[in-house]
Short mmCIF file of N, CA and C in Angstrom, two decimals:
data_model
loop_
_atom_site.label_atom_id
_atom_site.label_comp_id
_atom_site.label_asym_id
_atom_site.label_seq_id
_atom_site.Cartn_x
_atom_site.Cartn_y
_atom_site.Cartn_z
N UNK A 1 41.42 -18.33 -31.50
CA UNK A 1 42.15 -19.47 -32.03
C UNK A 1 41.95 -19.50 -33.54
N UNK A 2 43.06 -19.73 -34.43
CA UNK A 2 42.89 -19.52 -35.53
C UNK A 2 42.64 -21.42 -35.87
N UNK A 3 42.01 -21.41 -37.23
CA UNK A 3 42.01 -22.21 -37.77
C UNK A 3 42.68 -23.70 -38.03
N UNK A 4 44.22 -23.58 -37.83
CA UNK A 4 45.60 -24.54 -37.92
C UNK A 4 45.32 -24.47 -36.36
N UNK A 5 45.07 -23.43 -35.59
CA UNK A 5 44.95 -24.08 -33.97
C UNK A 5 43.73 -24.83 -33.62
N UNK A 6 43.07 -24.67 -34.24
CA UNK A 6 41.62 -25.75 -33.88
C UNK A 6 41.52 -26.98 -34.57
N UNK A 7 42.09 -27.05 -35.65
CA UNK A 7 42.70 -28.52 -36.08
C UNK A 7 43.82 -29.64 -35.31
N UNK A 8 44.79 -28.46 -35.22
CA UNK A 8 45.54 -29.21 -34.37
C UNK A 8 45.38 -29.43 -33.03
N UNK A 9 44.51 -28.59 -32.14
CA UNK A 9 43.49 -29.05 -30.54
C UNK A 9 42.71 -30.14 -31.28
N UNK A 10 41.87 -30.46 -32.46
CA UNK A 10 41.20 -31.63 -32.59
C UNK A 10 42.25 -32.87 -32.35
N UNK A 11 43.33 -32.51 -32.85
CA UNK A 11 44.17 -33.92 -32.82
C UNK A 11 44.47 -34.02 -34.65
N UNK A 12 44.51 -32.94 -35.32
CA UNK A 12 44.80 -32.70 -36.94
C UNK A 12 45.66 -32.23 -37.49
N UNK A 13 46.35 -32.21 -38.02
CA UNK A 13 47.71 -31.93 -38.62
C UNK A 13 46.67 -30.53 -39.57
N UNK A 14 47.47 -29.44 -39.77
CA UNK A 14 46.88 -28.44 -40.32
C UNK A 14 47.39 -28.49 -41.87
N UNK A 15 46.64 -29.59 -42.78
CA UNK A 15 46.96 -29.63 -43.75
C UNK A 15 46.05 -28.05 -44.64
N UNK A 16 46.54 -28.00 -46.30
CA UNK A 16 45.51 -26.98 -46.98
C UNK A 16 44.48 -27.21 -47.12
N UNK A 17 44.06 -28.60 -47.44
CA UNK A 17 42.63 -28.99 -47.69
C UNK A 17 41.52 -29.01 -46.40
N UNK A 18 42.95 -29.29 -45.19
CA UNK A 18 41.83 -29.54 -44.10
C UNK A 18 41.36 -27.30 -43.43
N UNK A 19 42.29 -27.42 -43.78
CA UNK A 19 41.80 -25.41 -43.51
C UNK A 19 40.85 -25.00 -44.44
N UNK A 20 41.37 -24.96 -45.53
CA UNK A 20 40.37 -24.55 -46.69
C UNK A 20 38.88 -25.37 -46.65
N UNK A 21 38.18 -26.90 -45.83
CA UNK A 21 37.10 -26.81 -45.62
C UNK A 21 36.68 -26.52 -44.41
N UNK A 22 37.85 -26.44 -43.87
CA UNK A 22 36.87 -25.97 -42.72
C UNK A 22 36.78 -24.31 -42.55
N UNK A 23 37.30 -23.68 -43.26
CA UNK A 23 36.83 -21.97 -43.64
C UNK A 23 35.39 -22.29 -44.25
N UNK A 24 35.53 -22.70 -45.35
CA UNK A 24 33.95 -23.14 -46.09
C UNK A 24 33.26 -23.31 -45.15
N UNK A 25 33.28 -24.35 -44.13
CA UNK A 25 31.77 -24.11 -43.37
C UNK A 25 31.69 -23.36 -42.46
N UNK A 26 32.64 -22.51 -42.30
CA UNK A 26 32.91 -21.15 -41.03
C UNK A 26 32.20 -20.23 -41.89
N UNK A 27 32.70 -20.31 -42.88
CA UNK A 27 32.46 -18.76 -44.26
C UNK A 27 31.31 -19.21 -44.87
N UNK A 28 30.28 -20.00 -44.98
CA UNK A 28 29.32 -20.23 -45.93
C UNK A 28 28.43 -19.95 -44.85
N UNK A 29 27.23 -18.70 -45.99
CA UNK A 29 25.67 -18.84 -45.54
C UNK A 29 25.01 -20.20 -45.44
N UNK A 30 25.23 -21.22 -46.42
CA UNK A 30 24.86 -22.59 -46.18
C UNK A 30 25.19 -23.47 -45.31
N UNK A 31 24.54 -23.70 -44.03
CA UNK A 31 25.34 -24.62 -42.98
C UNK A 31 25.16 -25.83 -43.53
N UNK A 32 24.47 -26.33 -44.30
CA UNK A 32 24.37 -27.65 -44.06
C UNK A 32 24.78 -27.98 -45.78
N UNK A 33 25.78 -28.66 -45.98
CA UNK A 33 26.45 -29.24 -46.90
C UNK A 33 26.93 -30.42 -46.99
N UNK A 34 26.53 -31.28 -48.07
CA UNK A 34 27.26 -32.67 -48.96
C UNK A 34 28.74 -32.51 -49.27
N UNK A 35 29.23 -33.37 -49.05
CA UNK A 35 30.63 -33.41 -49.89
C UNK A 35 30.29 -32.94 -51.52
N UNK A 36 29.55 -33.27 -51.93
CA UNK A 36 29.70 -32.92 -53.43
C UNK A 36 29.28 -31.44 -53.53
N UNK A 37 28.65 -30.99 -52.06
CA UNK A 37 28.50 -29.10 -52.57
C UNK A 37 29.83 -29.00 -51.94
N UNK A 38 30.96 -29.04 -51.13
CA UNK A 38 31.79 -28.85 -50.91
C UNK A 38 33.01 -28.73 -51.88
N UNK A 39 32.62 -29.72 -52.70
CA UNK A 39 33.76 -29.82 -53.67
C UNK A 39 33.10 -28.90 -54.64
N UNK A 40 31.99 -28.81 -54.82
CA UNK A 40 31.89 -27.89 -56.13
C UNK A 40 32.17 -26.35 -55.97
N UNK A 41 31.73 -26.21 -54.65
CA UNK A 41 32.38 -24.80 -54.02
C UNK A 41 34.04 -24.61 -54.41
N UNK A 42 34.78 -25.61 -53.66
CA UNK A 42 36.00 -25.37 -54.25
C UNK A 42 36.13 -25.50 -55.33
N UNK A 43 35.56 -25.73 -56.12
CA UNK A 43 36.10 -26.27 -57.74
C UNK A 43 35.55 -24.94 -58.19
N UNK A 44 34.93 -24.24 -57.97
CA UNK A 44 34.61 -22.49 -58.62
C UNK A 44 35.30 -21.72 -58.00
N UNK A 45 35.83 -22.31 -56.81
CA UNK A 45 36.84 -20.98 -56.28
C UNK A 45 38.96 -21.69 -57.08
N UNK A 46 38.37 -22.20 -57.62
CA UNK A 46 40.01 -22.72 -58.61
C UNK A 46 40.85 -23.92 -57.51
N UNK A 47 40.16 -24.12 -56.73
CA UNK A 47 41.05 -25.48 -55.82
C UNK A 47 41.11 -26.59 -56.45
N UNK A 48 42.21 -27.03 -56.44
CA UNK A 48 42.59 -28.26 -56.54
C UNK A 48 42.53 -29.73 -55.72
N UNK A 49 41.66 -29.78 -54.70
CA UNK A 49 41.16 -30.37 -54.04
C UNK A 49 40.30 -31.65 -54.76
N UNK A 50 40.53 -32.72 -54.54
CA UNK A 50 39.79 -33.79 -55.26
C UNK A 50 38.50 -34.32 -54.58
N UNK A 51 37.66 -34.48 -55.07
CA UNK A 51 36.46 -34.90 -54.37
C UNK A 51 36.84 -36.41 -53.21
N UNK A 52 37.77 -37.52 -53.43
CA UNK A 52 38.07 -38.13 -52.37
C UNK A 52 38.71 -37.23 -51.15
N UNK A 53 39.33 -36.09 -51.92
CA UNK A 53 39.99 -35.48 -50.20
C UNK A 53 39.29 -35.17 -49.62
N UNK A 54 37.81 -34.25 -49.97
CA UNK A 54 37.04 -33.49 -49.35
C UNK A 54 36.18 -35.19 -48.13
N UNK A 55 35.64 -35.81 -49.20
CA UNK A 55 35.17 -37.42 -48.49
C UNK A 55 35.93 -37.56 -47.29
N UNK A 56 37.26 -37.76 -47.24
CA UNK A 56 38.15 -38.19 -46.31
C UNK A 56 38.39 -37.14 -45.26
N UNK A 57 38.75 -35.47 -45.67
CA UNK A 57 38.61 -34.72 -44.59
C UNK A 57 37.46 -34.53 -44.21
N UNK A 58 36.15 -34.45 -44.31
CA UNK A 58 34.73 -34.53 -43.71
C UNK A 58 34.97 -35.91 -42.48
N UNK A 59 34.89 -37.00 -43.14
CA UNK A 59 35.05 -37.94 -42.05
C UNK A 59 36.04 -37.94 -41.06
N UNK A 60 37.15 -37.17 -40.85
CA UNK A 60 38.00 -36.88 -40.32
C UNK A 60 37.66 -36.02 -39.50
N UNK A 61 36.65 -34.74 -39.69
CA UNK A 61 36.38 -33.44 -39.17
C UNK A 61 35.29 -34.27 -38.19
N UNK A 62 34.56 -35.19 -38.78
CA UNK A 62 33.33 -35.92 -38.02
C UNK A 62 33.92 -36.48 -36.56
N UNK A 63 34.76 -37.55 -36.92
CA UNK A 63 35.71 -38.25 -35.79
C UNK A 63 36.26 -37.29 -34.79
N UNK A 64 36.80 -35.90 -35.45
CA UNK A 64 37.30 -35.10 -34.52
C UNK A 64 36.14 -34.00 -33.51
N UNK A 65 35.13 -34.17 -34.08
CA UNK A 65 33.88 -33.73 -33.09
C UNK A 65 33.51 -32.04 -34.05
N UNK A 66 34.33 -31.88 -35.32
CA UNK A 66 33.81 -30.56 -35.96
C UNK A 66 32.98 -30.31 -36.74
N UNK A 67 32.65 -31.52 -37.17
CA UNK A 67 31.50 -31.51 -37.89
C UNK A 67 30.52 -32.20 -37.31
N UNK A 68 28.87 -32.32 -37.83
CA UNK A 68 28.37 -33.05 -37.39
C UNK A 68 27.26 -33.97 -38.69
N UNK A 69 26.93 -35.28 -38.62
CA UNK A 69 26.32 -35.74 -40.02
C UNK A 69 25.13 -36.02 -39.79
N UNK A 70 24.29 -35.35 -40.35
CA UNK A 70 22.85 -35.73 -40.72
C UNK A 70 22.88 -36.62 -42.18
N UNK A 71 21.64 -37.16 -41.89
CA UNK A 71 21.14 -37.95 -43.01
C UNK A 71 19.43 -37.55 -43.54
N UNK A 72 19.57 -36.14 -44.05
CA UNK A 72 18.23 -35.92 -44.44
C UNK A 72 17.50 -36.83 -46.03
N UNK A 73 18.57 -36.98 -46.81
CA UNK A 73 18.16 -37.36 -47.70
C UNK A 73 18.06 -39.01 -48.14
N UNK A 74 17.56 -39.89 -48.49
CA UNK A 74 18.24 -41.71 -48.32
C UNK A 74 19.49 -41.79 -48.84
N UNK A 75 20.56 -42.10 -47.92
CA UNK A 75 21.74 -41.85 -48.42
C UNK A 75 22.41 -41.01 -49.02
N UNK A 76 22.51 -39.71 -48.19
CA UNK A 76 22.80 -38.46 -48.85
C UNK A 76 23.47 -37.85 -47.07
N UNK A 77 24.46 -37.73 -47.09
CA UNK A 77 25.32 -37.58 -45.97
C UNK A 77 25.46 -36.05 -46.35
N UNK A 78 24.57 -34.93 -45.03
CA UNK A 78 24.92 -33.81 -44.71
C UNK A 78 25.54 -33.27 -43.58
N UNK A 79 26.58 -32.62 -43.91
CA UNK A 79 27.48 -32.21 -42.99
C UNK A 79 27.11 -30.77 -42.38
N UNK A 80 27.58 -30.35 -41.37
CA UNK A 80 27.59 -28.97 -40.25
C UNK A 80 28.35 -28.98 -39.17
N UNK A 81 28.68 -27.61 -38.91
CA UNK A 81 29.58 -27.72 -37.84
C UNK A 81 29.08 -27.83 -36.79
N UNK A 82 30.02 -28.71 -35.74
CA UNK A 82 29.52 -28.93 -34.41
C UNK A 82 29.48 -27.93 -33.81
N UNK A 83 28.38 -27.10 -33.17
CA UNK A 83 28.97 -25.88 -32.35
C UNK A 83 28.53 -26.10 -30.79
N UNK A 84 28.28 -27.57 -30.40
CA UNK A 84 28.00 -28.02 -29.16
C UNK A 84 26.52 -27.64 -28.77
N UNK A 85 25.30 -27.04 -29.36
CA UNK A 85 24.39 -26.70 -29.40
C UNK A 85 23.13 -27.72 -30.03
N UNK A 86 22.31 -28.47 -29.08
CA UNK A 86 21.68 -29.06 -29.53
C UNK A 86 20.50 -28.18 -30.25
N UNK A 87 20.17 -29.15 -31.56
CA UNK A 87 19.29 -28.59 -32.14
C UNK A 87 18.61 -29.43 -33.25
N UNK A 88 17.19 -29.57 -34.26
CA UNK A 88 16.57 -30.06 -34.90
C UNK A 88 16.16 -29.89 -36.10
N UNK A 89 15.80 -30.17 -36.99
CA UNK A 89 15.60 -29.99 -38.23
C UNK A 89 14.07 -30.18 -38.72
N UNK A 90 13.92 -28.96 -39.49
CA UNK A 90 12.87 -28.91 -40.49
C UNK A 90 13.36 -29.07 -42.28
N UNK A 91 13.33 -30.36 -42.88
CA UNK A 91 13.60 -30.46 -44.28
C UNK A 91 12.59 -30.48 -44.83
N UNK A 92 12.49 -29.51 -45.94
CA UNK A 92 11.47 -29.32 -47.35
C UNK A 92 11.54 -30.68 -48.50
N UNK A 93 10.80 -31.60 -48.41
CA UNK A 93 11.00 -32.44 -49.23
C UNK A 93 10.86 -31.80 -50.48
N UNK A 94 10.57 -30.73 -50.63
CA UNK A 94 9.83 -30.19 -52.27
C UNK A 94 11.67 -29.79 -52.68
N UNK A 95 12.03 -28.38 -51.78
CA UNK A 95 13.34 -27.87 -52.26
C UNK A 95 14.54 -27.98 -51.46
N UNK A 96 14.06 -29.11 -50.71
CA UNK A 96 15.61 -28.91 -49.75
C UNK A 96 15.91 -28.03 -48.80
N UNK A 97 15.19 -27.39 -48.44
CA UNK A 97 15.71 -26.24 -47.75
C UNK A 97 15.55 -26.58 -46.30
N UNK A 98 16.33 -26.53 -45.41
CA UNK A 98 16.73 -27.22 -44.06
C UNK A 98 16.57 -25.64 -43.21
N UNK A 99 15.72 -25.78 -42.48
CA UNK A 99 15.91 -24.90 -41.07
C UNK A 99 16.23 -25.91 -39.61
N UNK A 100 16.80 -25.08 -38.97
CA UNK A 100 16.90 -25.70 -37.48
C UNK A 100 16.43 -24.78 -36.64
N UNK A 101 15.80 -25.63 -35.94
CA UNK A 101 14.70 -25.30 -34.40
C UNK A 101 15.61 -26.01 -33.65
N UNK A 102 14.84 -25.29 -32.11
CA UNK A 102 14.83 -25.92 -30.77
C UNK A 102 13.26 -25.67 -29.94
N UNK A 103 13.16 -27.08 -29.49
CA UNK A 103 11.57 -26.21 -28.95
C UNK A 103 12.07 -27.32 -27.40
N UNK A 104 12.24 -26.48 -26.32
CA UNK A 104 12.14 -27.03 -25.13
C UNK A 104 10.82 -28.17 -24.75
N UNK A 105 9.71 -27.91 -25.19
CA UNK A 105 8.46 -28.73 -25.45
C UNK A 105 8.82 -30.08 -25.85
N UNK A 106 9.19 -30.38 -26.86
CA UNK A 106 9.55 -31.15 -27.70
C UNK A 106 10.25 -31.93 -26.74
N UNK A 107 12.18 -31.23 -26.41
CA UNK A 107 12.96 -31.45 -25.23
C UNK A 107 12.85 -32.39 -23.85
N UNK A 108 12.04 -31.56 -23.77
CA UNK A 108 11.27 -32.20 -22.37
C UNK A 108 10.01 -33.74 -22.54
N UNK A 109 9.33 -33.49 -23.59
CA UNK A 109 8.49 -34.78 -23.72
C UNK A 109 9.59 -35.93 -24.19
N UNK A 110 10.21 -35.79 -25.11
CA UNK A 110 11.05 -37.06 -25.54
C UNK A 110 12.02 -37.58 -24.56
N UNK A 111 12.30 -36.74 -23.48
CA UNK A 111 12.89 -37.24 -22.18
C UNK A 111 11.80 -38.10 -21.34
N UNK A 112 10.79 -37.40 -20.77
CA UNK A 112 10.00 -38.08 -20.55
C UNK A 112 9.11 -39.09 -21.23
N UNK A 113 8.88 -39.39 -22.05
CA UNK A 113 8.66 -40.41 -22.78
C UNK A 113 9.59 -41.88 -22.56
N UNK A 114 10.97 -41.08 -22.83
CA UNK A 114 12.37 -42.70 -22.85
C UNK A 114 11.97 -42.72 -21.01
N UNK A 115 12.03 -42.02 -20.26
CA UNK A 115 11.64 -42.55 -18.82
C UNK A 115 10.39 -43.12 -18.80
N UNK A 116 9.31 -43.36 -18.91
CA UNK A 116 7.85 -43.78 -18.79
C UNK A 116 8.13 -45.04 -19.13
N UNK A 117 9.28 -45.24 -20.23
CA UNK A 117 9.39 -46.56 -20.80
C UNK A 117 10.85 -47.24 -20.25
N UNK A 118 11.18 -46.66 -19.29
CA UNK A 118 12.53 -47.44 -18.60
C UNK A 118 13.65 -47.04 -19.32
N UNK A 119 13.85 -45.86 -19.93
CA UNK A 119 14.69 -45.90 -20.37
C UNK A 119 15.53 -44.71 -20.02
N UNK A 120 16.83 -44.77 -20.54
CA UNK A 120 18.10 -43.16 -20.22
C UNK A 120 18.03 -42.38 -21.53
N UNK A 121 17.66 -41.62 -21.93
CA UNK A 121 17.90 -40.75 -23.03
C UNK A 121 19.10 -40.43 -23.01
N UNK A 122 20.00 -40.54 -24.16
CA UNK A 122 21.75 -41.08 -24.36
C UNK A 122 21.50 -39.40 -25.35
N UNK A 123 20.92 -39.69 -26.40
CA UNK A 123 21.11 -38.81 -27.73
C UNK A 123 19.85 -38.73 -28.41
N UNK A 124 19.43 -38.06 -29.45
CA UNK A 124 18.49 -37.93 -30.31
C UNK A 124 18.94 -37.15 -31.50
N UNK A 125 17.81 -37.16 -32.82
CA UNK A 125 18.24 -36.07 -33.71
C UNK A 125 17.01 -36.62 -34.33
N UNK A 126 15.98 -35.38 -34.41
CA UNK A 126 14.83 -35.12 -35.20
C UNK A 126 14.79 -34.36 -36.13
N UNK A 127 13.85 -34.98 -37.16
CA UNK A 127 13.97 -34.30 -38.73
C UNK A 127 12.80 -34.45 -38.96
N UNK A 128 11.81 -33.28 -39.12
CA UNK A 128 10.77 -32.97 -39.63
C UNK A 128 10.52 -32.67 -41.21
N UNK A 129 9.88 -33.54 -41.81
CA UNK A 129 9.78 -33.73 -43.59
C UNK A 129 9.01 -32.75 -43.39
N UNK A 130 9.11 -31.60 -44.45
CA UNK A 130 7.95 -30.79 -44.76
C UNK A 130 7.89 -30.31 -45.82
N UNK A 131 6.47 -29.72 -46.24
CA UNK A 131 6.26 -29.04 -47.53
C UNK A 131 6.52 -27.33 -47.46
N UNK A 132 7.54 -26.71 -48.20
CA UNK A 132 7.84 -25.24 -47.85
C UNK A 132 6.62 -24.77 -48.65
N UNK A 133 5.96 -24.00 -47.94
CA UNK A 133 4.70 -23.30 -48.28
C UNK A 133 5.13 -21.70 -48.37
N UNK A 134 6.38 -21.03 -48.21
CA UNK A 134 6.28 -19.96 -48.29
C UNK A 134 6.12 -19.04 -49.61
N UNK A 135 6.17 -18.05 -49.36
CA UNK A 135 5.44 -16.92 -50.93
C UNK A 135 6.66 -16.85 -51.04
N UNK A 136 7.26 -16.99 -52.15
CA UNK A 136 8.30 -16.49 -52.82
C UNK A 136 9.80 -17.17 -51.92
N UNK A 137 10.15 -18.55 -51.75
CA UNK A 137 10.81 -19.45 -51.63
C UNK A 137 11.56 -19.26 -52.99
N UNK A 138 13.08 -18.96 -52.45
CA UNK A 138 14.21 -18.73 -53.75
C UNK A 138 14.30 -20.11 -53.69
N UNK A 139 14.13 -21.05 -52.73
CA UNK A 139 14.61 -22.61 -52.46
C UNK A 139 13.68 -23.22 -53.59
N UNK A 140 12.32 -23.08 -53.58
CA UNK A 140 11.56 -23.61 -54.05
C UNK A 140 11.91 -23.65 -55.93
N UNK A 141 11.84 -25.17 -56.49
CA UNK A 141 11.42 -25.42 -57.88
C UNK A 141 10.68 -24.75 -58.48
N UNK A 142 10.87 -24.34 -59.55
CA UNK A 142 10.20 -23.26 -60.72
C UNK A 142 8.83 -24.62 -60.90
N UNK A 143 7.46 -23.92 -61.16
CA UNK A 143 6.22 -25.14 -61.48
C UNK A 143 7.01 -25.36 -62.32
N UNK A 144 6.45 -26.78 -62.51
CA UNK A 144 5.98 -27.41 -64.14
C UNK A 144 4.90 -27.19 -65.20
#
């Protein structure tokens, strides 16, 4: 299915802006992106795309189930594509740098946990703050 066909199965009119981001997060090593890295991406590749369109098609891609929004940063809305695959986050408070895990462990206790306490586990989304400790982190800030 090409691109204009998976917009329009969302229920989307296959506009340019709405193809052209959603190639970006098909085509980018970076899964996890802000509207404002979105737009700056296009704005070095010569698009004419305005930073409200990108705002408006993100929330649009959200509603239609293709994206999905984290909130790693206080008020800093990160986007990724939905690929129906649950999964979790490790964020570097130092450089930003976001990995995603799955640990069945994890899985399984937070289910059991919402049962112990009467409850249905509906949804979740965990985000682990961390310090990137690795040797030679391209992510990582130059010292001071």
């Amino acid at each position: 299915m090409n691109n204009a066909d998976e917009l329009k199965s969302s229920g989307l009119k296959a506009t340019l802006p709405r193809i052209k981001i959603l190639e970006l997060f098909q085509q980018s090593a970076q899964r996890h992106m802000t509207a404002e890295d979105v737009y700056k991406v296009l704005l070095n590749e010569g698009s004419d795309i305005g930073l409200a369109t990108v705002y408006r098609v993100l929330m649009q891609f959200e509603q239609a189930g293709l994206l999905s929004r984290n909130h790693f940063e206080a008020g800093k809305a990160v986007f990724e594509l939905n690929e129906g695959q649950h999964h979790d986050h490790l964020v570097c408070v130092n450089c930003g740098r976001v990995e995603e895990f799955f640990d069945p462990e994890i899985e399984r206790r937070q289910q059991q946990i919402a049962t112990e306490r009467g409850y249905k586990l509906q949804d979740h989304a965990l985000s682990l703050y961390v310090l990137c400790n690795r040797e030679g982190c391209a992510d990582k800030p130059a010292s001071r």
